[in-house]
Amino acid sequence: MDWQKIDLNLLVVFAEIARCGSVTEASKALGLSQPATSYALQRLRNTLGDPLFVKVGKQMQPTARAIAIEPVVRELLERIQVEVLRPGSFDPRTLKRCFRIAMSDIGESYFVPPLVRALQENAPEMSLQVHSISPRQLEAALESGEIDLALGHHPDLVGAGVHQQALFTSRFVVLSGAQSEHKVFSIDEFQKRPHVDVCTPGRNQEMIQLHMKQLAIPRQVQVRVSRFLSLPEILKGSEFLAVVPLEVAQYLRRVANLGVSELPFESPSFRLMQHWHSRFQDEPALKWLREQIRLQFGRSD
């Protein structure tokens, strides 16, 4: 059967007859004449190849086929009414929607817990999926709708169709194995101590590495890892240092009792943003999500 042959109005008539159990009552509810309602029912019978309703006494009783398709038809009509004809009626407390957000592993630790709490409180039917996507693929993923939002530092997301909103500005600090180390390291000690370098797909680590190169500040890099979450077990009880974004250091200090100190030179700053594609600029659920993120994480620096 070619679905394009089905007139949506026929499904409206079907749903009303199923509700009323009467062609006469359905015609009154729809504001149609009884012959027009009967004609619509006959067209749908011909299309589906089933009588759909048979007269038993004074009632129109549904056939097995009608009983099977009624919930599907009702759901379809309700979704059209809510999501197509009345986009302004968006209600976060009742909408079922899965949000797909791209962020780094440490971004999950920083952004996800407060965001999950906001969803549970204000949108209990919505869910969240976090994805790790390479910077080269991120713009295409946003444009296709594979990803709804990207959170973090993404200076390469500058395509004409990409929108962005700044959340806050961050900087780099020194992470060490002892929380008692709150001092500012001298340049000499900073250079003499062994370092762990974190080589993530994100761009902020490239920034600090380039900055130190421009300042001619060499380091004794003895270990390179791909994840910030590898740092605690390496730093604890050792002389190792790591240069990381402030939010990473604050999180690892809280969960792993690590030390956080300022750099012995001026740190470059970078902006954490949320990014989305213009194709989904006006989608009510995503507008709501972006506002929740702004309220949770946006701050003036």
Coordinates of C-alpha atoms in Angstrom, one line a residue, residues 102 132-142 150 153-158 200-204 206:
A102 CA 29.2 16.2 22.4
S132 CA 32.9 11.9 22.1
I133 CA 33.5 13.2 18.6
S134 CA 36.6 14.3 16.9
P135 CA 36.8 18.1 16.1
R136 CA 37.0 17.3 12.4
Q137 CA 33.6 15.5 12.5
L138 CA 31.8 17.8 14.9
E139 CA 30.4 20.4 12.5
A140 CA 29.0 17.7 10.2
A141 CA 27.4 15.9 13.2
L142 CA 25.7 19.2 14.3
A150 CA 28.6 20.6 21.5
H153 CA 36.3 24.8 23.7
H154 CA 35.9 24.3 19.9
P155 CA 37.7 27.2 18.0
D156 CA 37.3 25.3 14.7
L157 CA 33.5 25.4 14.9
V158 CA 33.2 28.6 12.8
T200 CA 43.3 15.1 24.1
P201 CA 41.4 15.6 20.9
G202 CA 40.3 19.0 22.2
R203 CA 42.1 22.2 21.4
N204 CA 42.8 23.8 24.8
E206 CA 47.3 22.8 22.2

